[in-house]
Amino acid sequence: MKLEAALIGLVGVIIGAILATIKDWWFHRAKEKRRPDLLSHSGQLHIGTFYFRMP
């Protein structure tokens, strides 16, 4: 009985750690998408591409 409880507890800790890591990665990725310097750079690329395609 004690061994089963220990294994269930260990599995719970591992799953919790994986979920916490995924959550941190998800929020970091969302934060990087909203960075103004990255947005301005990608906007300049889009404007440049459009400008050079004009006849």
mmCIF file as Biopython writes it, N, C-alpha, C and O atoms, coordinates in Angstrom:
data_model
#
loop_
_atom_site.group_PDB
_atom_site.id
_atom_site.type_symbol
_atom_site.label_atom_id
_atom_site.label_alt_id
_atom_site.label_comp_id
_atom_site.label_asym_id
_atom_site.label_entity_id
_atom_site.label_seq_id
_atom_site.pdbx_PDB_ins_code
_atom_site.Cartn_x
_atom_site.Cartn_y
_atom_site.Cartn_z
_atom_site.occupancy
_atom_site.B_iso_or_equiv
_atom_site.auth_seq_id
_atom_site.auth_asym_id
_atom_site.pdbx_PDB_model_num
ATOM 1   N N  . MET A ? 1  ? 0.824  -1.203 0.000   1.0 0.0 1  A 1 
ATOM 2   C CA . MET A ? 1  ? 0.000  0.000  0.000   1.0 0.0 1  A 1 
ATOM 3   C C  . MET A ? 1  ? 0.868  1.268  0.000   1.0 0.0 1  A 1 
ATOM 4   O O  . MET A ? 1  ? 0.557  2.227  -0.706  1.0 0.0 1  A 1 
ATOM 5   N N  . LYS A ? 2  ? 1.936  1.277  0.774   1.0 0.0 2  A 1 
ATOM 6   C CA . LYS A ? 2  ? 2.793  2.450  0.838   1.0 0.0 2  A 1 
ATOM 7   C C  . LYS A ? 2  ? 3.526  2.667  -0.479  1.0 0.0 2  A 1 
ATOM 8   O O  . LYS A ? 2  ? 3.727  3.804  -0.906  1.0 0.0 2  A 1 
ATOM 9   N N  . LEU A ? 3  ? 3.925  1.569  -1.121  1.0 0.0 3  A 1 
ATOM 10  C CA . LEU A ? 3  ? 4.631  1.676  -2.385  1.0 0.0 3  A 1 
ATOM 11  C C  . LEU A ? 3  ? 3.714  2.253  -3.462  1.0 0.0 3  A 1 
ATOM 12  O O  . LEU A ? 3  ? 4.146  3.078  -4.267  1.0 0.0 3  A 1 
ATOM 13  N N  . GLU A ? 4  ? 2.455  1.824  -3.481  1.0 0.0 4  A 1 
ATOM 14  C CA . GLU A ? 4  ? 1.497  2.341  -4.457  1.0 0.0 4  A 1 
ATOM 15  C C  . GLU A ? 4  ? 1.271  3.840  -4.249  1.0 0.0 4  A 1 
ATOM 16  O O  . GLU A ? 4  ? 1.224  4.602  -5.216  1.0 0.0 4  A 1 
ATOM 17  N N  . ALA A ? 5  ? 1.133  4.256  -3.011  1.0 0.0 5  A 1 
ATOM 18  C CA . ALA A ? 5  ? 0.921  5.670  -2.705  1.0 0.0 5  A 1 
ATOM 19  C C  . ALA A ? 5  ? 2.150  6.493  -3.103  1.0 0.0 5  A 1 
ATOM 20  O O  . ALA A ? 5  ? 2.026  7.614  -3.596  1.0 0.0 5  A 1 
ATOM 21  N N  . ALA A ? 6  ? 3.326  5.924  -2.883  1.0 0.0 6  A 1 
ATOM 22  C CA . ALA A ? 6  ? 4.550  6.635  -3.262  1.0 0.0 6  A 1 
ATOM 23  C C  . ALA A ? 6  ? 4.646  6.784  -4.780  1.0 0.0 6  A 1 
ATOM 24  O O  . ALA A ? 6  ? 5.032  7.842  -5.276  1.0 0.0 6  A 1 
ATOM 25  N N  . LEU A ? 7  ? 4.301  5.743  -5.507  1.0 0.0 7  A 1 
ATOM 26  C CA . LEU A ? 7  ? 4.339  5.810  -6.968  1.0 0.0 7  A 1 
ATOM 27  C C  . LEU A ? 7  ? 3.312  6.798  -7.513  1.0 0.0 7  A 1 
ATOM 28  O O  . LEU A ? 7  ? 3.600  7.549  -8.445  1.0 0.0 7  A 1 
ATOM 29  N N  . ILE A ? 8  ? 2.130  6.795  -6.938  1.0 0.0 8  A 1 
ATOM 30  C CA . ILE A ? 8  ? 1.104  7.747  -7.369  1.0 0.0 8  A 1 
ATOM 31  C C  . ILE A ? 8  ? 1.560  9.173  -7.072  1.0 0.0 8  A 1 
ATOM 32  O O  . ILE A ? 8  ? 1.348  10.071 -7.887  1.0 0.0 8  A 1 
ATOM 33  N N  . GLY A ? 9  ? 2.173  9.389  -5.936  1.0 0.0 9  A 1 
ATOM 34  C CA . GLY A ? 9  ? 2.693  10.711 -5.587  1.0 0.0 9  A 1 
ATOM 35  C C  . GLY A ? 9  ? 3.810  11.138 -6.534  1.0 0.0 9  A 1 
ATOM 36  O O  . GLY A ? 9  ? 3.861  12.296 -6.948  1.0 0.0 9  A 1 
ATOM 37  N N  . LEU A ? 10 ? 4.691  10.225 -6.873  1.0 0.0 10 A 1 
ATOM 38  C CA . LEU A ? 10 ? 5.787  10.524 -7.797  1.0 0.0 10 A 1 
ATOM 39  C C  . LEU A ? 10 ? 5.259  10.867 -9.187  1.0 0.0 10 A 1 
ATOM 40  O O  . LEU A ? 10 ? 5.731  11.813 -9.818  1.0 0.0 10 A 1 
ATOM 41  N N  . VAL A ? 11 ? 4.288  10.105 -9.658  1.0 0.0 11 A 1 
ATOM 42  C CA . VAL A ? 11 ? 3.680  10.396 -10.963 1.0 0.0 11 A 1 
ATOM 43  C C  . VAL A ? 11 ? 2.998  11.762 -10.928 1.0 0.0 11 A 1 
ATOM 44  O O  . VAL A ? 11 ? 3.079  12.511 -11.901 1.0 0.0 11 A 1 
ATOM 45  N N  . GLY A ? 12 ? 2.340  12.093 -9.843  1.0 0.0 12 A 1 
ATOM 46  C CA . GLY A ? 12 ? 1.697  13.398 -9.705  1.0 0.0 12 A 1 
ATOM 47  C C  . GLY A ? 12 ? 2.701  14.542 -9.745  1.0 0.0 12 A 1 
ATOM 48  O O  . GLY A ? 12 ? 2.444  15.579 -10.356 1.0 0.0 12 A 1 
ATOM 49  N N  . VAL A ? 13 ? 3.833  14.355 -9.102  1.0 0.0 13 A 1 
ATOM 50  C CA . VAL A ? 13 ? 4.875  15.379 -9.100  1.0 0.0 13 A 1 
ATOM 51  C C  . VAL A ? 13 ? 5.448  15.558 -10.508 1.0 0.0 13 A 1 
ATOM 52  O O  . VAL A ? 13 ? 5.675  16.685 -10.947 1.0 0.0 13 A 1 
ATOM 53  N N  . ILE A ? 14 ? 5.678  14.464 -11.204 1.0 0.0 14 A 1 
ATOM 54  C CA . ILE A ? 14 ? 6.227  14.539 -12.563 1.0 0.0 14 A 1 
ATOM 55  C C  . ILE A ? 14 ? 5.241  15.230 -13.496 1.0 0.0 14 A 1 
ATOM 56  O O  . ILE A ? 14 ? 5.631  16.099 -14.276 1.0 0.0 14 A 1 
ATOM 57  N N  . ILE A ? 15 ? 3.984  14.857 -13.426 1.0 0.0 15 A 1 
ATOM 58  C CA . ILE A ? 15 ? 2.965  15.495 -14.276 1.0 0.0 15 A 1 
ATOM 59  C C  . ILE A ? 15 ? 2.840  16.977 -13.938 1.0 0.0 15 A 1 
ATOM 60  O O  . ILE A ? 15 ? 2.718  17.808 -14.838 1.0 0.0 15 A 1 
ATOM 61  N N  . GLY A ? 16 ? 2.868  17.309 -12.668 1.0 0.0 16 A 1 
ATOM 62  C CA . GLY A ? 16 ? 2.802  18.713 -12.255 1.0 0.0 16 A 1 
ATOM 63  C C  . GLY A ? 16 ? 3.980  19.520 -12.772 1.0 0.0 16 A 1 
ATOM 64  O O  . GLY A ? 16 ? 3.811  20.661 -13.201 1.0 0.0 16 A 1 
ATOM 65  N N  . ALA A ? 17 ? 5.158  18.942 -12.735 1.0 0.0 17 A 1 
ATOM 66  C CA . ALA A ? 17 ? 6.349  19.641 -13.239 1.0 0.0 17 A 1 
ATOM 67  C C  . ALA A ? 17 ? 6.257  19.850 -14.746 1.0 0.0 17 A 1 
ATOM 68  O O  . ALA A ? 17 ? 6.615  20.916 -15.247 1.0 0.0 17 A 1 
ATOM 69  N N  . ILE A ? 18 ? 5.785  18.851 -15.464 1.0 0.0 18 A 1 
ATOM 70  C CA . ILE A ? 18 ? 5.632  18.984 -16.917 1.0 0.0 18 A 1 
ATOM 71  C C  . ILE A ? 18 ? 4.611  20.060 -17.244 1.0 0.0 18 A 1 
ATOM 72  O O  . ILE A ? 18 ? 4.846  20.883 -18.128 1.0 0.0 18 A 1 
ATOM 73  N N  . LEU A ? 19 ? 3.490  20.069 -16.552 1.0 0.0 19 A 1 
ATOM 74  C CA . LEU A ? 19 ? 2.461  21.084 -16.811 1.0 0.0 19 A 1 
ATOM 75  C C  . LEU A ? 19 ? 2.961  22.491 -16.482 1.0 0.0 19 A 1 
ATOM 76  O O  . LEU A ? 19 ? 2.661  23.436 -17.211 1.0 0.0 19 A 1 
ATOM 77  N N  . ALA A ? 20 ? 3.708  22.639 -15.411 1.0 0.0 20 A 1 
ATOM 78  C CA . ALA A ? 20 ? 4.255  23.953 -15.053 1.0 0.0 20 A 1 
ATOM 79  C C  . ALA A ? 20 ? 5.251  24.434 -16.102 1.0 0.0 20 A 1 
ATOM 80  O O  . ALA A ? 20 ? 5.278  25.619 -16.435 1.0 0.0 20 A 1 
ATOM 81  N N  . THR A ? 21 ? 6.066  23.528 -16.621 1.0 0.0 21 A 1 
ATOM 82  C CA . THR A ? 21 ? 7.028  23.889 -17.666 1.0 0.0 21 A 1 
ATOM 83  C C  . THR A ? 21 ? 6.315  24.310 -18.936 1.0 0.0 21 A 1 
ATOM 84  O O  . THR A ? 21 ? 6.700  25.295 -19.565 1.0 0.0 21 A 1 
ATOM 85  N N  . ILE A ? 22 ? 5.287  23.581 -19.318 1.0 0.0 22 A 1 
ATOM 86  C CA . ILE A ? 22 ? 4.511  23.927 -20.521 1.0 0.0 22 A 1 
ATOM 87  C C  . ILE A ? 22 ? 3.849  25.288 -20.348 1.0 0.0 22 A 1 
ATOM 88  O O  . ILE A ? 22 ? 3.832  26.088 -21.283 1.0 0.0 22 A 1 
ATOM 89  N N  . LYS A ? 23 ? 3.303  25.559 -19.165 1.0 0.0 23 A 1 
ATOM 90  C CA . LYS A ? 23 ? 2.661  26.848 -18.910 1.0 0.0 23 A 1 
ATOM 91  C C  . LYS A ? 23 ? 3.665  27.989 -19.027 1.0 0.0 23 A 1 
ATOM 92  O O  . LYS A ? 23 ? 3.365  29.010 -19.647 1.0 0.0 23 A 1 
ATOM 93  N N  . ASP A ? 24 ? 4.844  27.832 -18.445 1.0 0.0 24 A 1 
ATOM 94  C CA . ASP A ? 24 ? 5.872  28.871 -18.525 1.0 0.0 24 A 1 
ATOM 95  C C  . ASP A ? 24 ? 6.313  29.096 -19.965 1.0 0.0 24 A 1 
ATOM 96  O O  . ASP A ? 24 ? 6.484  30.239 -20.389 1.0 0.0 24 A 1 
ATOM 97  N N  . TRP A ? 25 ? 6.499  28.021 -20.719 1.0 0.0 25 A 1 
ATOM 98  C CA . TRP A ? 25 ? 6.894  28.134 -22.119 1.0 0.0 25 A 1 
ATOM 99  C C  . TRP A ? 25 ? 5.816  28.848 -22.917 1.0 0.0 25 A 1 
ATOM 100 O O  . TRP A ? 25 ? 6.122  29.692 -23.758 1.0 0.0 25 A 1 
ATOM 101 N N  . TRP A ? 26 ? 4.548  28.514 -22.659 1.0 0.0 26 A 1 
ATOM 102 C CA . TRP A ? 26 ? 3.427  29.119 -23.380 1.0 0.0 26 A 1 
ATOM 103 C C  . TRP A ? 26 ? 3.379  30.631 -23.125 1.0 0.0 26 A 1 
ATOM 104 O O  . TRP A ? 26 ? 3.240  31.409 -24.069 1.0 0.0 26 A 1 
ATOM 105 N N  . PHE A ? 27 ? 3.493  31.052 -21.863 1.0 0.0 27 A 1 
ATOM 106 C CA . PHE A ? 27 ? 3.448  32.476 -21.536 1.0 0.0 27 A 1 
ATOM 107 C C  . PHE A ? 27 ? 4.669  33.211 -22.085 1.0 0.0 27 A 1 
ATOM 108 O O  . PHE A ? 27 ? 4.551  34.356 -22.519 1.0 0.0 27 A 1 
ATOM 109 N N  . HIS A ? 28 ? 5.827  32.578 -22.072 1.0 0.0 28 A 1 
ATOM 110 C CA . HIS A ? 28 ? 7.034  33.202 -22.628 1.0 0.0 28 A 1 
ATOM 111 C C  . HIS A ? 28 ? 6.864  33.414 -24.135 1.0 0.0 28 A 1 
ATOM 112 O O  . HIS A ? 28 ? 7.239  34.456 -24.673 1.0 0.0 28 A 1 
ATOM 113 N N  . ARG A ? 29 ? 6.301  32.424 -24.796 1.0 0.0 29 A 1 
ATOM 114 C CA . ARG A ? 29 ? 6.080  32.527 -26.244 1.0 0.0 29 A 1 
ATOM 115 C C  . ARG A ? 29 ? 5.075  33.637 -26.554 1.0 0.0 29 A 1 
ATOM 116 O O  . ARG A ? 29 ? 5.276  34.398 -27.500 1.0 0.0 29 A 1 
ATOM 117 N N  . ALA A ? 30 ? 4.010  33.739 -25.783 1.0 0.0 30 A 1 
ATOM 118 C CA . ALA A ? 30 ? 3.011  34.786 -25.992 1.0 0.0 30 A 1 
ATOM 119 C C  . ALA A ? 30 ? 3.610  36.167 -25.719 1.0 0.0 30 A 1 
ATOM 120 O O  . ALA A ? 30 ? 3.288  37.130 -26.413 1.0 0.0 30 A 1 
ATOM 121 N N  . LYS A ? 31 ? 4.475  36.265 -24.715 1.0 0.0 31 A 1 
ATOM 122 C CA . LYS A ? 31 ? 5.120  37.538 -24.395 1.0 0.0 31 A 1 
ATOM 123 C C  . LYS A ? 31 ? 6.054  37.967 -25.519 1.0 0.0 31 A 1 
ATOM 124 O O  . LYS A ? 31 ? 6.110  39.150 -25.857 1.0 0.0 31 A 1 
ATOM 125 N N  . GLU A ? 32 ? 6.786  37.026 -26.101 1.0 0.0 32 A 1 
ATOM 126 C CA . GLU A ? 32 ? 7.704  37.341 -27.194 1.0 0.0 32 A 1 
ATOM 127 C C  . GLU A ? 32 ? 6.952  37.832 -28.424 1.0 0.0 32 A 1 
ATOM 128 O O  . GLU A ? 32 ? 7.475  38.656 -29.174 1.0 0.0 32 A 1 
ATOM 129 N N  . LYS A ? 33 ? 5.748  37.348 -28.642 1.0 0.0 33 A 1 
ATOM 130 C CA . LYS A ? 33 ? 4.954  37.775 -29.796 1.0 0.0 33 A 1 
ATOM 131 C C  . LYS A ? 33 ? 4.535  39.237 -29.677 1.0 0.0 33 A 1 
ATOM 132 O O  . LYS A ? 33 ? 4.310  39.905 -30.686 1.0 0.0 33 A 1 
ATOM 133 N N  . ARG A ? 34 ? 4.431  39.731 -28.448 1.0 0.0 34 A 1 
ATOM 134 C CA . ARG A ? 34 ? 3.964  41.100 -28.227 1.0 0.0 34 A 1 
ATOM 135 C C  . ARG A ? 34 ? 5.093  42.110 -28.063 1.0 0.0 34 A 1 
ATOM 136 O O  . ARG A ? 34 ? 4.821  43.277 -27.783 1.0 0.0 34 A 1 
ATOM 137 N N  . ARG A ? 35 ? 6.339  41.710 -28.226 1.0 0.0 35 A 1 
ATOM 138 C CA . ARG A ? 35 ? 7.447  42.650 -28.060 1.0 0.0 35 A 1 
ATOM 139 C C  . ARG A ? 35 ? 7.435  43.687 -29.170 1.0 0.0 35 A 1 
ATOM 140 O O  . ARG A ? 35 ? 7.391  43.322 -30.345 1.0 0.0 35 A 1 
ATOM 141 N N  . PRO A ? 36 ? 7.474  44.966 -28.832 1.0 0.0 36 A 1 
ATOM 142 C CA . PRO A ? 36 ? 7.386  46.024 -29.847 1.0 0.0 36 A 1 
ATOM 143 C C  . PRO A ? 36 ? 8.536  46.004 -30.848 1.0 0.0 36 A 1 
ATOM 144 O O  . PRO A ? 36 ? 8.325  46.273 -32.031 1.0 0.0 36 A 1 
ATOM 145 N N  . ASP A ? 37 ? 9.742  45.692 -30.396 1.0 0.0 37 A 1 
ATOM 146 C CA . ASP A ? 37 ? 10.858 45.697 -31.345 1.0 0.0 37 A 1 
ATOM 147 C C  . ASP A ? 37 ? 10.720 44.586 -32.380 1.0 0.0 37 A 1 
ATOM 148 O O  . ASP A ? 37 ? 11.094 44.759 -33.540 1.0 0.0 37 A 1 
ATOM 149 N N  . LEU A ? 38 ? 10.182 43.442 -31.955 1.0 0.0 38 A 1 
ATOM 150 C CA . LEU A ? 38 ? 9.971  42.367 -32.923 1.0 0.0 38 A 1 
ATOM 151 C C  . LEU A ? 38 ? 8.827  42.716 -33.867 1.0 0.0 38 A 1 
ATOM 152 O O  . LEU A ? 38 ? 8.888  42.425 -35.062 1.0 0.0 38 A 1 
ATOM 153 N N  . LEU A ? 39 ? 7.789  43.338 -33.330 1.0 0.0 39 A 1 
ATOM 154 C CA . LEU A ? 39 ? 6.654  43.712 -34.172 1.0 0.0 39 A 1 
ATOM 155 C C  . LEU A ? 39 ? 7.060  44.758 -35.193 1.0 0.0 39 A 1 
ATOM 156 O O  . LEU A ? 39 ? 6.651  44.676 -36.352 1.0 0.0 39 A 1 
ATOM 157 N N  . SER A ? 40 ? 7.859  45.744 -34.788 1.0 0.0 40 A 1 
ATOM 158 C CA . SER A ? 40 ? 8.264  46.780 -35.727 1.0 0.0 40 A 1 
ATOM 159 C C  . SER A ? 40 ? 9.174  46.199 -36.802 1.0 0.0 40 A 1 
ATOM 160 O O  . SER A ? 40 ? 9.105  46.606 -37.962 1.0 0.0 40 A 1 
ATOM 161 N N  . HIS A ? 41 ? 10.013 45.267 -36.429 1.0 0.0 41 A 1 
ATOM 162 C CA . HIS A ? 41 ? 10.894 44.648 -37.412 1.0 0.0 41 A 1 
ATOM 163 C C  . HIS A ? 41 ? 10.080 43.858 -38.440 1.0 0.0 41 A 1 
ATOM 164 O O  . HIS A ? 41 ? 10.328 43.960 -39.641 1.0 0.0 41 A 1 
ATOM 165 N N  . SER A ? 42 ? 9.112  43.073 -37.970 1.0 0.0 42 A 1 
ATOM 166 C CA . SER A ? 42 ? 8.306  42.296 -38.905 1.0 0.0 42 A 1 
ATOM 167 C C  . SER A ? 42 ? 7.443  43.221 -39.750 1.0 0.0 42 A 1 
ATOM 168 O O  . SER A ? 42 ? 7.179  42.922 -40.915 1.0 0.0 42 A 1 
ATOM 169 N N  . GLY A ? 43 ? 7.000  44.335 -39.185 1.0 0.0 43 A 1 
ATOM 170 C CA . GLY A ? 43 ? 6.227  45.304 -39.964 1.0 0.0 43 A 1 
ATOM 171 C C  . GLY A ? 43 ? 7.073  45.930 -41.051 1.0 0.0 43 A 1 
ATOM 172 O O  . GLY A ? 43 ? 6.586  46.164 -42.158 1.0 0.0 43 A 1 
ATOM 173 N N  . GLN A ? 44 ? 8.329  46.205 -40.755 1.0 0.0 44 A 1 
ATOM 174 C CA . GLN A ? 44 ? 9.223  46.767 -41.769 1.0 0.0 44 A 1 
ATOM 175 C C  . GLN A ? 44 ? 9.462  45.762 -42.887 1.0 0.0 44 A 1 
ATOM 176 O O  . GLN A ? 44 ? 9.573  46.141 -44.053 1.0 0.0 44 A 1 
ATOM 177 N N  . LEU A ? 45 ? 9.541  44.501 -42.540 1.0 0.0 45 A 1 
ATOM 178 C CA . LEU A ? 45 ? 9.732  43.486 -43.571 1.0 0.0 45 A 1 
ATOM 179 C C  . LEU A ? 45 ? 8.520  43.411 -44.492 1.0 0.0 45 A 1 
ATOM 180 O O  . LEU A ? 45 ? 8.660  43.291 -45.709 1.0 0.0 45 A 1 
ATOM 181 N N  . HIS A ? 46 ? 7.329  43.483 -43.903 1.0 0.0 46 A 1 
ATOM 182 C CA . HIS A ? 46 ? 6.110  43.423 -44.713 1.0 0.0 46 A 1 
ATOM 183 C C  . HIS A ? 46 ? 5.992  44.655 -45.601 1.0 0.0 46 A 1 
ATOM 184 O O  . HIS A ? 46 ? 5.624  44.540 -46.770 1.0 0.0 46 A 1 
ATOM 185 N N  . ILE A ? 47 ? 6.295  45.818 -45.068 1.0 0.0 47 A 1 
ATOM 186 C CA . ILE A ? 47 ? 6.205  47.049 -45.860 1.0 0.0 47 A 1 
ATOM 187 C C  . ILE A ? 47 ? 7.234  47.017 -46.987 1.0 0.0 47 A 1 
ATOM 188 O O  . ILE A ? 47 ? 6.930  47.393 -48.119 1.0 0.0 47 A 1 
ATOM 189 N N  . GLY A ? 48 ? 8.437  46.575 -46.683 1.0 0.0 48 A 1 
ATOM 190 C CA . GLY A ? 48 ? 9.466  46.487 -47.709 1.0 0.0 48 A 1 
ATOM 191 C C  . GLY A ? 48 ? 9.088  45.514 -48.812 1.0 0.0 48 A 1 
ATOM 192 O O  . GLY A ? 48 ? 9.321  45.790 -49.989 1.0 0.0 48 A 1 
ATOM 193 N N  . THR A ? 49 ? 8.514  44.394 -48.448 1.0 0.0 49 A 1 
ATOM 194 C CA . THR A ? 49 ? 8.092  43.414 -49.444 1.0 0.0 49 A 1 
ATOM 195 C C  . THR A ? 49 ? 7.000  44.000 -50.323 1.0 0.0 49 A 1 
ATOM 196 O O  . THR A ? 49 ? 7.014  43.810 -51.539 1.0 0.0 49 A 1 
ATOM 197 N N  . PHE A ? 50 ? 6.054  44.710 -49.720 1.0 0.0 50 A 1 
ATOM 198 C CA . PHE A ? 50 ? 4.964  45.299 -50.493 1.0 0.0 50 A 1 
ATOM 199 C C  . PHE A ? 50 ? 5.500  46.407 -51.397 1.0 0.0 50 A 1 
ATOM 200 O O  . PHE A ? 50 ? 5.075  46.529 -52.546 1.0 0.0 50 A 1 
ATOM 201 N N  . TYR A ? 51 ? 6.406  47.194 -50.898 1.0 0.0 51 A 1 
ATOM 202 C CA . TYR A ? 51 ? 6.949  48.320 -51.658 1.0 0.0 51 A 1 
ATOM 203 C C  . TYR A ? 51 ? 7.684  47.835 -52.906 1.0 0.0 51 A 1 
ATOM 204 O O  . TYR A ? 51 ? 7.537  48.410 -53.984 1.0 0.0 51 A 1 
ATOM 205 N N  . PHE A ? 52 ? 8.470  46.784 -52.753 1.0 0.0 52 A 1 
ATOM 206 C CA . PHE A ? 52 ? 9.253  46.302 -53.889 1.0 0.0 52 A 1 
ATOM 207 C C  . PHE A ? 52 ? 8.420  45.507 -54.896 1.0 0.0 52 A 1 
ATOM 208 O O  . PHE A ? 52 ? 8.880  45.266 -56.013 1.0 0.0 52 A 1 
ATOM 209 N N  . ARG A ? 53 ? 7.213  45.097 -54.525 1.0 0.0 53 A 1 
ATOM 210 C CA . ARG A ? 53 ? 6.349  44.387 -55.468 1.0 0.0 53 A 1 
ATOM 211 C C  . ARG A ? 53 ? 5.482  45.330 -56.278 1.0 0.0 53 A 1 
ATOM 212 O O  . ARG A ? 53 ? 4.853  44.919 -57.253 1.0 0.0 53 A 1 
ATOM 213 N N  . MET A ? 54 ? 5.445  46.590 -55.881 1.0 0.0 54 A 1 
ATOM 214 C CA . MET A ? 54 ? 4.617  47.545 -56.624 1.0 0.0 54 A 1 
ATOM 215 C C  . MET A ? 54 ? 5.228  47.807 -58.008 1.0 0.0 54 A 1 
ATOM 216 O O  . MET A ? 54 ? 6.451  47.870 -58.131 1.0 0.0 54 A 1 
ATOM 217 N N  . PRO A ? 55 ? 4.394  47.962 -59.058 1.0 0.0 55 A 1 
ATOM 218 C CA . PRO A ? 55 ? 4.921  48.202 -60.405 1.0 0.0 55 A 1 
ATOM 219 C C  . PRO A ? 55 ? 5.475  49.599 -60.569 1.0 0.0 55 A 1 
ATOM 220 O O  . PRO A ? 55 ? 5.954  49.950 -61.647 1.0 0.0 55 A 1 
#
